Amino acid sequence: MEPAAASDARSGARSQERPYVDALLHLAALSIVAGGIHAVAAPPHFAETWARGAFFVVLATFQLGWGALVYARPSTRTLRLGAAVNLLVISVWIGSRTVGAPFGPDQWQPESIGPLDLAATASEALIAEMCGAFLAVRGSQPATAVLPERFRHLQPLAFCTMTAGLLVMFLGGGHHPH
């Protein structure tokens, strides 16, 4: 291949690379969807115990606020906080579904898994993954709202997860503790 042709081939390959330009918006939206799900799930948890209901209100408030914050002012600290809180919530959820909560009227009785649970947990897992992707990119670039091509596979996952969360939230799929 001639040098000019090789150069054209390389630039053609680069021009086909498509970064994930809406990644920050999708990250914020995933958190807002998860927060909305937890807000919808709060009343049935208040019926179980005041502490469980309050946990869901606090979690919903955090996720809704964090979604707005990460979009308005993305920072390493905000991304780390988002990843850590969402991974912690997933851990609590797994525990409540496998061995049950260590307190409350039904202590140590695993809760059933419902559509709201799955939608919120899928959103939280993707939030943690996207925070990790942004943190990985930040090491080599200034603050960015865009993820490189190698993270583009997250885009359809974000669309599907947000859509599923919104559908379950609006069409039903309420929380059934046991």
mmCIF file with all atom_site columns, N, CA and C in Angstrom, residues 21 24 43 45 51 58 67 108 110 113 116 136 149 163 175:
data_model
loop_
_atom_site.group_PDB
_atom_site.id
_atom_site.type_symbol
_atom_site.label_atom_id
_atom_site.label_alt_id
_atom_site.label_comp_id
_atom_site.label_asym_id
_atom_site.label_entity_id
_atom_site.label_seq_id
_atom_site.pdbx_PDB_ins_code
_atom_site.Cartn_x
_atom_site.Cartn_y
_atom_site.Cartn_z
_atom_site.occupancy
_atom_site.B_iso_or_equiv
_atom_site.pdbx_formal_charge
_atom_site.auth_seq_id
_atom_site.auth_comp_id
_atom_site.auth_asym_id
_atom_site.auth_atom_id
_atom_site.pdbx_PDB_model_num
ATOM 1  N N  . VAL A 1 21  ? -21.472 10.034  22.836 1.00 0.00 ? 21  VAL A N  1
ATOM 2  C CA . VAL A 1 21  ? -21.573 11.457  23.163 1.00 0.00 ? 21  VAL A CA 1
ATOM 3  C C  . VAL A 1 21  ? -22.644 11.775  24.209 1.00 0.00 ? 21  VAL A C  1
ATOM 4  N N  . LEU A 1 24  ? -22.979 11.040  29.510 1.00 0.00 ? 24  LEU A N  1
ATOM 5  C CA . LEU A 1 24  ? -23.226 11.725  30.777 1.00 0.00 ? 24  LEU A CA 1
ATOM 6  C C  . LEU A 1 24  ? -24.726 11.950  30.993 1.00 0.00 ? 24  LEU A C  1
ATOM 7  N N  . PRO A 1 43  ? -43.784 4.097   49.722 1.00 0.00 ? 43  PRO A N  1
ATOM 8  C CA . PRO A 1 43  ? -45.000 3.888   50.513 1.00 0.00 ? 43  PRO A CA 1
ATOM 9  C C  . PRO A 1 43  ? -45.225 2.444   50.982 1.00 0.00 ? 43  PRO A C  1
ATOM 10 N N  . HIS A 1 45  ? -43.012 0.309   51.631 1.00 0.00 ? 45  HIS A N  1
ATOM 11 C CA . HIS A 1 45  ? -42.004 0.039   52.657 1.00 0.00 ? 45  HIS A CA 1
ATOM 12 C C  . HIS A 1 45  ? -42.345 0.737   53.970 1.00 0.00 ? 45  HIS A C  1
ATOM 13 N N  . ALA A 1 51  ? -38.618 2.659   59.364 1.00 0.00 ? 51  ALA A N  1
ATOM 14 C CA . ALA A 1 51  ? -37.205 2.716   58.974 1.00 0.00 ? 51  ALA A CA 1
ATOM 15 C C  . ALA A 1 51  ? -37.012 2.315   57.512 1.00 0.00 ? 51  ALA A C  1
ATOM 16 N N  . VAL A 1 58  ? -34.811 8.409   51.523 1.00 0.00 ? 58  VAL A N  1
ATOM 17 C CA . VAL A 1 58  ? -33.441 8.940   51.496 1.00 0.00 ? 58  VAL A CA 1
ATOM 18 C C  . VAL A 1 58  ? -32.728 8.484   50.226 1.00 0.00 ? 58  VAL A C  1
ATOM 19 N N  . GLY A 1 67  ? -28.217 12.444  40.225 1.00 0.00 ? 67  GLY A N  1
ATOM 20 C CA . GLY A 1 67  ? -28.382 12.491  38.772 1.00 0.00 ? 67  GLY A CA 1
ATOM 21 C C  . GLY A 1 67  ? -28.254 13.912  38.248 1.00 0.00 ? 67  GLY A C  1
ATOM 22 N N  . TRP A 1 108 ? -34.798 -11.714 58.689 1.00 0.00 ? 108 TRP A N  1
ATOM 23 C CA . TRP A 1 108 ? -34.150 -12.898 58.134 1.00 0.00 ? 108 TRP A CA 1
ATOM 24 C C  . TRP A 1 108 ? -35.070 -13.705 57.221 1.00 0.00 ? 108 TRP A C  1
ATOM 25 N N  . PRO A 1 110 ? -36.160 -13.742 53.384 1.00 0.00 ? 110 PRO A N  1
ATOM 26 C CA . PRO A 1 110 ? -35.867 -13.114 52.088 1.00 0.00 ? 110 PRO A CA 1
ATOM 27 C C  . PRO A 1 110 ? -37.129 -12.532 51.446 1.00 0.00 ? 110 PRO A C  1
ATOM 28 N N  . ILE A 1 113 ? -38.599 -11.118 44.562 1.00 0.00 ? 113 ILE A N  1
ATOM 29 C CA . ILE A 1 113 ? -38.015 -10.250 43.534 1.00 0.00 ? 113 ILE A CA 1
ATOM 30 C C  . ILE A 1 113 ? -39.120 -9.857  42.572 1.00 0.00 ? 113 ILE A C  1
ATOM 31 N N  . LEU A 1 116 ? -39.997 -3.979  39.762 1.00 0.00 ? 116 LEU A N  1
ATOM 32 C CA . LEU A 1 116 ? -39.370 -2.734  40.221 1.00 0.00 ? 116 LEU A CA 1
ATOM 33 C C  . LEU A 1 116 ? -37.963 -2.991  40.740 1.00 0.00 ? 116 LEU A C  1
ATOM 34 N N  . ALA A 1 136 ? -12.172 5.818   34.374 1.00 0.00 ? 136 ALA A N  1
ATOM 35 C CA . ALA A 1 136 ? -11.061 5.266   33.589 1.00 0.00 ? 136 ALA A CA 1
ATOM 36 C C  . ALA A 1 136 ? -10.594 6.265   32.534 1.00 0.00 ? 136 ALA A C  1
ATOM 37 N N  . GLU A 1 149 ? -15.264 5.378   21.960 1.00 0.00 ? 149 GLU A N  1
ATOM 38 C CA . GLU A 1 149 ? -15.908 4.298   21.188 1.00 0.00 ? 149 GLU A CA 1
ATOM 39 C C  . GLU A 1 149 ? -15.949 2.981   21.958 1.00 0.00 ? 149 GLU A C  1
ATOM 40 N N  . THR A 1 163 ? -35.789 2.554   29.627 1.00 0.00 ? 163 THR A N  1
ATOM 41 C CA . THR A 1 163 ? -37.137 2.258   29.130 1.00 0.00 ? 163 THR A CA 1
ATOM 42 C C  . THR A 1 163 ? -37.841 1.257   30.029 1.00 0.00 ? 163 THR A C  1
ATOM 43 N N  . HIS A 1 175 ? -44.301 -3.251  44.522 1.00 0.00 ? 175 HIS A N  1
ATOM 44 C CA . HIS A 1 175 ? -43.424 -3.990  45.428 1.00 0.00 ? 175 HIS A CA 1
ATOM 45 C C  . HIS A 1 175 ? -44.256 -4.949  46.269 1.00 0.00 ? 175 HIS A C  1
#
